[in-house]
């Protein structure tokens, strides 16, 4: 395990994939390994990378955006290593990830870029069962972690719980804004990106429309609107401005980080054991604060299992 962690920190993709598999595994022994990996990583690297979420309607241009954004960031930070997690919609019939259905991003030209896809889980709000834990792992190995989630139901809101900074991609005049306004999603992101701004007048008109829509939202302070970026993969414009924004964003402070940790613990407990489990464990959730996340997870899920089996 010590070797594997050292290799992953040195950027070896095979080792990184093995570590991720451990966090995705449902095997009982895997949790012990996860605890050991987390300890090793904390000992070897006290830093945590920024976690950026990108969401938007299907086909809005998210993957293309990530590809150009990563290129721009690497032009500014040539030594950086970047991980991309794509949360793919899963088939309601087979439960499997519909990998072939989405445009796959090609990053082969960069040795420092690592790509991983995960199946989403609608019951968990559209992100994968282990996405949070895998992102925690990747934040210790990479300088930046980007998560793309497809807009299905509430996944836009869920990714905002997951990420330090959330970007919402919108296509010009797609009608997505109206849907997003109704469901509260427009209030979620730290920045908007209007994609496919291939022509000047289209860019201008769609910017005005978005600004006007945001003006209607009571919960957004009209003097403090989130920044709006406009990109075109065709013209290759807007990506360096967006890259600057990402590079200037800050990870959550420790208090917010702990809140996020508890949010995902509660969510998992509710998923497996329902509201009853959550009520039984609420006190223990608070008592275990101070331990590493994977240790808390093992302890809490183990205690509930024992309680229900007794
Ligand atoms: N004209 C134009 N087309 C674009 C631009 N960006 C993306 N596209 C096209 O839009 C389509 C969808 O792009 P993707 O990047 O796969 O969009 P996505 O949001 O990741 O899609 P899903 O992951 O399937 O939800 C592709 O055919 C892209 O070529 C752009 O800036 N201009
Ligand atoms: Mg995509």
Tab-separated table of C-alpha atoms and ligand atoms in Angstrom:
chain	number	residue	atom	x	y	z
A	1	UNK	CA	0.000	0.000	0.000
A	2	UNK	CA	2.843	2.385	0.864
A	3	UNK	CA	4.391	1.725	-2.562
A	4	UNK	CA	1.107	2.223	-4.352
A	5	UNK	CA	0.549	5.588	-2.679
A	6	UNK	CA	4.105	6.717	-3.492
A	7	UNK	CA	3.660	5.677	-7.123
A	8	UNK	CA	0.307	7.472	-7.339
A	9	UNK	CA	1.859	10.634	-5.905
A	10	UNK	CA	4.577	10.349	-8.543
A	11	UNK	CA	1.845	10.371	-11.202
A	12	UNK	CA	1.775	6.701	-12.199
A	13	UNK	CA	-1.636	6.158	-13.742
A	14	UNK	CA	-1.837	2.447	-13.015
A	15	UNK	CA	-1.296	3.070	-9.304
A	16	UNK	CA	-3.867	5.883	-9.313
A	17	UNK	CA	-6.411	3.585	-10.982
A	18	UNK	CA	-5.774	0.894	-8.360
A	19	UNK	CA	-6.320	3.343	-5.522
A	20	UNK	CA	-9.554	4.609	-7.094
A	21	UNK	CA	-10.810	1.032	-7.525
A	22	UNK	CA	-10.309	0.520	-3.838
A	23	UNK	CA	-12.573	3.491	-3.048
A	24	UNK	CA	-15.158	2.217	-5.516
A	25	UNK	CA	-15.146	-1.332	-4.206
A	26	UNK	CA	-17.984	-2.707	-2.089
A	27	UNK	CA	-15.768	-5.525	-0.743
A	28	UNK	CA	-15.543	-5.489	3.080
A	29	UNK	CA	-11.722	-5.561	3.035
A	30	UNK	CA	-11.558	-2.500	0.796
A	31	UNK	CA	-12.613	-0.148	3.585
A	32	UNK	CA	-9.550	-1.101	5.646
A	33	UNK	CA	-7.370	-0.314	2.641
A	34	UNK	CA	-9.117	3.034	2.153
A	35	UNK	CA	-8.340	3.982	5.747
A	36	UNK	CA	-4.672	3.048	5.248
A	37	UNK	CA	-4.469	4.941	1.938
A	38	UNK	CA	-6.009	8.052	3.471
A	39	UNK	CA	-3.519	7.957	6.351
A	40	UNK	CA	-0.592	7.539	3.982
A	41	UNK	CA	-1.748	10.395	1.788
A	42	UNK	CA	-2.270	12.752	4.705
A	43	UNK	CA	1.222	11.905	5.977
A	44	UNK	CA	2.838	12.503	2.611
A	45	UNK	CA	0.850	15.469	1.353
A	46	UNK	CA	-0.905	17.955	3.647
A	47	UNK	CA	-2.244	19.938	0.660
A	48	UNK	CA	-5.693	19.528	-0.866
A	49	UNK	CA	-6.344	20.585	-4.434
A	50	UNK	CA	-9.234	22.743	-5.529
A	51	UNK	CA	-12.296	20.742	-6.563
A	52	UNK	CA	-14.248	22.340	-9.406
A	53	UNK	CA	-17.671	21.102	-10.489
A	54	UNK	CA	-19.055	21.713	-13.960
A	55	UNK	CA	-22.659	21.010	-14.757
A	56	UNK	CA	-25.284	21.884	-17.347
A	57	UNK	CA	-27.862	20.324	-19.623
A	58	UNK	CA	-26.910	17.334	-21.817
A	59	UNK	CA	-24.968	18.481	-24.858
A	60	UNK	CA	-24.318	21.986	-23.479
A	61	UNK	CA	-20.651	21.613	-24.390
A	62	UNK	CA	-19.243	20.656	-20.973
A	63	UNK	CA	-16.690	18.063	-22.108
A	64	UNK	CA	-15.420	20.292	-24.898
A	65	UNK	CA	-15.163	23.135	-22.394
A	66	UNK	CA	-13.158	21.007	-19.973
A	67	UNK	CA	-10.769	20.012	-22.709
A	68	UNK	CA	-9.990	23.639	-23.647
A	69	UNK	CA	-10.013	24.805	-20.043
A	70	UNK	CA	-7.453	22.158	-19.115
A	71	UNK	CA	-5.253	23.201	-22.034
A	72	UNK	CA	-5.423	26.849	-20.920
A	73	UNK	CA	-4.650	25.983	-17.293
A	74	UNK	CA	-1.681	23.836	-18.320
A	75	UNK	CA	-0.386	26.695	-20.458
A	76	UNK	CA	-0.369	28.804	-17.273
A	77	UNK	CA	0.747	26.030	-14.878
A	78	UNK	CA	2.895	23.659	-16.966
A	79	UNK	CA	3.914	21.564	-13.941
A	80	UNK	CA	0.389	20.870	-12.756
A	81	UNK	CA	-1.321	17.522	-12.792
A	82	UNK	CA	-5.070	17.588	-13.353
A	83	UNK	CA	-7.728	14.925	-12.740
A	84	UNK	CA	-11.068	14.887	-14.526
A	85	UNK	CA	-13.997	12.865	-13.241
A	86	UNK	CA	-16.946	12.512	-15.602
A	87	UNK	CA	-20.127	11.365	-13.930
A	88	UNK	CA	-22.012	9.491	-16.601
A	89	UNK	CA	-25.738	8.887	-16.607
A	90	UNK	CA	-26.389	5.227	-15.900
A	91	UNK	CA	-28.946	3.051	-17.564
A	92	UNK	CA	-32.081	2.583	-15.452
A	93	UNK	CA	-32.392	-0.936	-16.867
A	94	UNK	CA	-28.910	-2.393	-16.583
A	95	UNK	CA	-27.636	0.018	-13.940
A	96	UNK	CA	-24.474	0.322	-15.995
A	97	UNK	CA	-22.851	3.503	-17.143
A	98	UNK	CA	-23.761	4.617	-20.675
A	99	UNK	CA	-20.170	5.373	-21.511
A	100	UNK	CA	-20.448	5.047	-25.257
A	101	UNK	CA	-23.190	7.639	-25.391
A	102	UNK	CA	-21.215	10.697	-24.485
A	103	UNK	CA	-18.514	12.464	-26.354
A	104	UNK	CA	-15.328	11.242	-24.759
A	105	UNK	CA	-12.717	13.851	-24.176
A	106	UNK	CA	-9.289	13.136	-25.562
A	107	UNK	CA	-6.407	14.116	-23.317
A	108	UNK	CA	-3.767	11.797	-24.646
A	109	UNK	CA	-1.504	14.685	-25.537
A	110	UNK	CA	-0.993	15.444	-21.844
A	111	UNK	CA	0.834	12.981	-19.645
A	112	UNK	CA	-0.253	15.015	-16.564
A	113	UNK	CA	-3.981	14.690	-17.192
A	114	UNK	CA	-5.908	11.796	-15.724
A	115	UNK	CA	-9.450	10.938	-16.810
A	116	UNK	CA	-11.916	8.730	-14.971
A	117	UNK	CA	-15.614	8.177	-15.514
A	118	UNK	CA	-18.127	7.060	-12.931
A	119	UNK	CA	-21.705	5.881	-13.194
A	120	UNK	CA	-24.195	8.276	-11.661
A	121	UNK	CA	-26.899	7.202	-9.275
A	122	UNK	CA	-30.246	8.952	-9.571
A	123	UNK	CA	-31.236	8.042	-6.019
A	124	UNK	CA	-28.172	9.908	-4.839
A	125	UNK	CA	-29.056	13.080	-6.724
A	126	UNK	CA	-27.199	12.250	-9.904
A	127	UNK	CA	-23.630	11.870	-8.730
A	128	UNK	CA	-21.977	8.509	-8.224
A	129	UNK	CA	-22.142	6.543	-4.985
A	130	UNK	CA	-18.433	7.042	-4.366
A	131	UNK	CA	-17.775	10.253	-6.278
A	132	UNK	CA	-17.159	12.257	-3.121
A	133	UNK	CA	-14.682	9.715	-1.723
A	134	UNK	CA	-12.867	9.368	-5.046
A	135	UNK	CA	-12.610	13.167	-5.311
A	136	UNK	CA	-11.153	13.326	-1.794
A	137	UNK	CA	-8.507	10.857	-2.922
A	138	UNK	CA	-7.739	12.704	-6.158
A	139	UNK	CA	-7.430	16.050	-4.361
A	140	UNK	CA	-4.412	14.630	-2.561
A	141	UNK	CA	-2.747	13.388	-5.744
A	142	UNK	CA	-3.454	16.179	-8.253
A	143	UNK	CA	-3.165	19.960	-8.318
A	144	UNK	CA	-6.708	20.352	-9.573
A	145	UNK	CA	-9.755	18.095	-9.788
A	146	UNK	CA	-12.567	18.807	-12.269
A	147	UNK	CA	-15.884	16.982	-12.111
A	148	UNK	CA	-18.333	17.004	-15.013
A	149	UNK	CA	-21.867	16.004	-14.140
A	150	UNK	CA	-24.688	15.795	-16.589
A	151	UNK	CA	-27.788	17.779	-15.804
A	152	UNK	CA	-30.385	15.222	-14.833
A	153	UNK	CA	-32.848	16.243	-12.154
A	154	UNK	CA	-31.043	17.533	-9.119
A	155	UNK	CA	-27.482	16.688	-10.036
A	156	UNK	CA	-26.641	20.361	-10.537
A	157	UNK	CA	-27.464	21.004	-6.895
A	158	UNK	CA	-25.678	17.886	-5.752
A	159	UNK	CA	-22.468	18.840	-7.522
A	160	UNK	CA	-22.533	22.168	-5.710
A	161	UNK	CA	-22.476	20.209	-2.439
A	162	UNK	CA	-19.504	18.266	-3.746
A	163	UNK	CA	-17.332	20.988	-5.266
A	164	UNK	CA	-15.470	23.978	-3.836
A	165	UNK	CA	-16.516	26.017	-6.851
A	166	UNK	CA	-19.294	25.195	-9.291
A	167	UNK	CA	-19.622	26.321	-12.897
A	168	UNK	CA	-22.891	26.106	-14.807
A	169	UNK	CA	-22.633	25.746	-18.591
A	170	UNK	CA	-25.479	27.149	-20.660
A	171	UNK	CA	-25.985	27.048	-24.406
A	172	UNK	CA	-27.213	30.250	-26.032
A	173	UNK	CA	-30.998	30.344	-26.362
A	174	UNK	CA	-31.540	26.717	-25.401
A	175	UNK	CA	-34.330	27.418	-22.929
A	176	UNK	CA	-32.294	25.723	-20.173
A	177	UNK	CA	-32.254	28.920	-18.133
A	178	UNK	CA	-36.000	28.814	-17.601
A	179	UNK	CA	-35.850	25.235	-16.343
A	180	UNK	CA	-32.872	26.035	-14.142
A	181	UNK	CA	-34.604	29.109	-12.714
A	182	UNK	CA	-37.672	27.063	-11.784
A	183	UNK	CA	-35.621	24.437	-10.007
A	184	UNK	CA	-33.362	26.869	-8.158
A	185	UNK	CA	-30.268	25.766	-10.037
A	186	UNK	CA	-29.451	29.279	-11.271
A	187	UNK	CA	-28.691	30.213	-7.662
A	188	UNK	CA	-26.095	27.493	-7.268
A	189	UNK	CA	-22.969	28.299	-9.335
A	190	UNK	CA	-20.072	30.608	-8.530
A	191	UNK	CA	-19.811	31.398	-12.247
A	192	UNK	CA	-21.766	30.880	-15.464
A	193	UNK	CA	-20.301	29.878	-18.791
A	194	UNK	CA	-22.224	30.536	-21.976
A	195	UNK	CA	-20.820	27.972	-24.384
A	196	UNK	CA	-20.852	27.937	-28.191
A	197	UNK	CA	-20.487	31.724	-28.501
A	198	UNK	CA	-19.221	31.235	-32.042
A	199	UNK	CA	-20.528	34.553	-33.397
A	200	UNK	CA	-20.186	38.016	-31.866
A	201	UNK	CA	-23.879	38.980	-31.985
A	202	UNK	CA	-24.950	35.614	-30.585
A	203	UNK	CA	-22.521	36.091	-27.711
A	204	UNK	CA	-23.862	39.576	-26.988
A	205	UNK	CA	-27.526	38.648	-27.129
A	206	UNK	CA	-27.135	35.559	-24.971
A	207	UNK	CA	-25.161	37.525	-22.388
A	208	UNK	CA	-27.942	40.123	-22.136
A	209	UNK	CA	-30.553	37.426	-21.816
A	210	UNK	CA	-28.697	35.702	-18.991
A	211	UNK	CA	-28.085	38.986	-17.173
A	212	UNK	CA	-31.771	39.825	-17.470
A	213	UNK	CA	-32.777	36.386	-16.114
A	214	UNK	CA	-30.407	36.690	-13.165
A	215	UNK	CA	-31.965	40.074	-12.415
A	216	UNK	CA	-35.240	38.265	-11.672
A	217	UNK	CA	-33.735	36.006	-9.061
A	218	UNK	CA	-34.393	37.409	-5.639
A	219	UNK	CA	-31.797	35.339	-3.893
A	220	UNK	CA	-29.001	36.691	-6.068
A	221	UNK	CA	-27.780	40.146	-5.111
A	222	UNK	CA	-28.070	42.156	-8.314
A	223	UNK	CA	-24.982	44.197	-7.444
A	224	UNK	CA	-23.006	41.041	-6.840
A	225	UNK	CA	-23.821	38.827	-9.782
A	226	UNK	CA	-21.567	35.812	-10.331
A	227	UNK	CA	-19.203	36.292	-13.268
A	228	UNK	CA	-20.399	35.182	-16.686
A	229	UNK	CA	-17.829	33.764	-19.117
A	230	UNK	CA	-18.415	33.236	-22.805
A	231	UNK	CA	-16.548	30.545	-24.660
A	232	UNK	CA	-16.345	29.189	-28.151
A	233	UNK	CA	-14.428	26.032	-28.878
A	234	UNK	CA	-14.743	26.868	-32.532
A	235	UNK	CA	-13.103	30.308	-32.170
A	236	UNK	CA	-11.022	29.140	-29.169
A	237	UNK	CA	-12.084	32.178	-27.173
A	238	UNK	CA	-12.912	32.741	-23.513
A	239	UNK	CA	-10.957	29.821	-22.071
A	240	UNK	CA	-8.010	31.738	-20.667
A	241	UNK	CA	-10.373	34.123	-18.786
A	242	UNK	CA	-12.140	31.084	-17.359
A	243	UNK	CA	-8.800	29.482	-16.503
A	244	UNK	CA	-7.807	32.647	-14.578
A	245	UNK	CA	-11.057	32.445	-12.637
A	246	UNK	CA	-10.458	28.791	-11.722
A	247	UNK	CA	-6.874	29.491	-10.696
A	248	UNK	CA	-7.993	32.281	-8.385
A	249	UNK	CA	-10.731	30.209	-6.675
A	250	UNK	CA	-10.098	28.941	-3.147
A	251	UNK	CA	-10.849	25.553	-1.579
A	252	UNK	CA	-13.426	25.541	1.239
A	253	UNK	CA	-12.282	26.647	4.677
A	254	UNK	CA	-11.935	23.885	7.326
A	255	UNK	CA	-15.373	24.510	8.857
A	256	UNK	CA	-17.132	24.262	5.479
A	257	UNK	CA	-14.982	21.253	4.625
A	258	UNK	CA	-16.194	19.462	7.770
A	259	UNK	CA	-19.769	20.380	6.958
A	260	UNK	CA	-19.325	18.813	3.511
A	261	UNK	CA	-17.822	15.688	5.081
A	262	UNK	CA	-20.832	15.370	7.395
A	263	UNK	CA	-23.229	16.029	4.535
A	264	UNK	CA	-21.877	13.065	2.572
A	265	UNK	CA	-21.724	10.818	5.639
A	266	UNK	CA	-25.371	11.591	6.450
A	267	UNK	CA	-26.324	11.045	2.851
A	268	UNK	CA	-24.731	7.610	2.787
A	269	UNK	CA	-26.268	6.621	6.109
A	270	UNK	CA	-29.699	7.714	4.882
A	271	UNK	CA	-29.161	5.819	1.630
A	272	UNK	CA	-28.405	2.527	3.377
A	273	UNK	CA	-30.379	2.815	6.617
A	274	UNK	CA	-33.015	5.501	6.022
A	275	UNK	CA	-34.168	8.230	8.398
A	276	UNK	CA	-34.175	5.736	11.273
A	277	UNK	CA	-30.465	5.081	10.816
A	278	UNK	CA	-29.761	8.762	10.637
A	279	UNK	CA	-31.626	9.455	13.887
A	280	UNK	CA	-29.873	6.619	15.687
A	281	UNK	CA	-26.488	7.872	14.581
A	282	UNK	CA	-26.810	11.634	14.779
A	283	UNK	CA	-24.935	11.859	18.100
A	284	UNK	CA	-22.169	9.565	16.909
A	285	UNK	CA	-21.659	11.661	13.776
A	286	UNK	CA	-20.734	14.570	16.026
A	287	UNK	CA	-18.648	12.416	18.373
A	288	UNK	CA	-16.475	11.046	15.579
A	289	UNK	CA	-15.436	14.500	14.342
A	290	UNK	CA	-11.655	14.700	14.542
A	291	UNK	CA	-11.015	11.261	13.063
A	292	UNK	CA	-10.115	10.841	9.402
A	293	UNK	CA	-13.085	10.605	7.050
A	294	UNK	CA	-12.617	6.966	5.990
A	295	UNK	CA	-12.258	5.913	9.599
A	296	UNK	CA	-15.450	7.746	10.549
A	297	UNK	CA	-17.235	6.122	7.649
A	298	UNK	CA	-16.194	2.622	8.666
A	299	UNK	CA	-17.064	3.239	12.296
A	300	UNK	CA	-20.498	4.723	11.669
A	301	UNK	CA	-21.648	2.281	8.994
A	302	UNK	CA	-20.276	-0.613	11.075
A	303	UNK	CA	-22.108	0.514	14.206
A	304	UNK	CA	-25.394	0.801	12.355
A	305	UNK	CA	-24.989	-2.596	10.762
A	306	UNK	CA	-24.308	-4.129	14.175
A	307	UNK	CA	-27.297	-2.314	15.650
A	308	UNK	CA	-29.635	-3.630	12.986
A	309	UNK	CA	-28.292	-7.160	13.196
A	310	UNK	CA	-28.617	-7.278	16.991
B	1	LIG	N1	-20.378	25.344	-32.485
B	1	LIG	C1	-19.915	24.900	-31.312
B	1	LIG	N2	-20.166	23.628	-30.974
B	1	LIG	C2	-19.684	23.200	-29.778
B	1	LIG	C3	-18.937	24.017	-28.919
B	1	LIG	N3	-18.609	23.314	-27.824
B	1	LIG	C4	-19.135	22.077	-28.004
B	1	LIG	N4	-19.786	21.999	-29.175
B	1	LIG	C5	-20.487	20.828	-29.743
B	1	LIG	O1	-21.597	20.485	-28.916
B	1	LIG	C6	-21.773	19.072	-28.865
B	1	LIG	C7	-21.812	18.610	-27.426
B	1	LIG	O2	-20.534	18.889	-26.836
B	1	LIG	P1	-20.025	18.152	-25.539
B	1	LIG	O3	-18.802	18.844	-25.127
B	1	LIG	O4	-19.991	16.688	-25.725
B	1	LIG	O5	-21.218	18.503	-24.549
B	1	LIG	P2	-21.495	17.891	-23.100
B	1	LIG	O6	-22.241	18.948	-22.361
B	1	LIG	O7	-20.265	17.366	-22.495
B	1	LIG	O8	-22.470	16.697	-23.466
B	1	LIG	P3	-22.940	15.498	-22.480
B	1	LIG	O9	-21.760	15.095	-21.674
B	1	LIG	O10	-23.420	14.445	-23.406
B	1	LIG	O11	-24.036	16.096	-21.652
B	1	LIG	C8	-20.615	18.470	-29.665
B	1	LIG	O12	-21.073	18.138	-30.941
B	1	LIG	C9	-19.596	19.592	-29.718
B	1	LIG	O13	-18.813	19.545	-30.880
B	1	LIG	C10	-18.682	25.376	-29.336
B	1	LIG	O14	-18.040	26.189	-28.633
B	1	LIG	N5	-19.182	25.752	-30.543
B	2	LIG	MG1	-19.800	15.520	-21.672
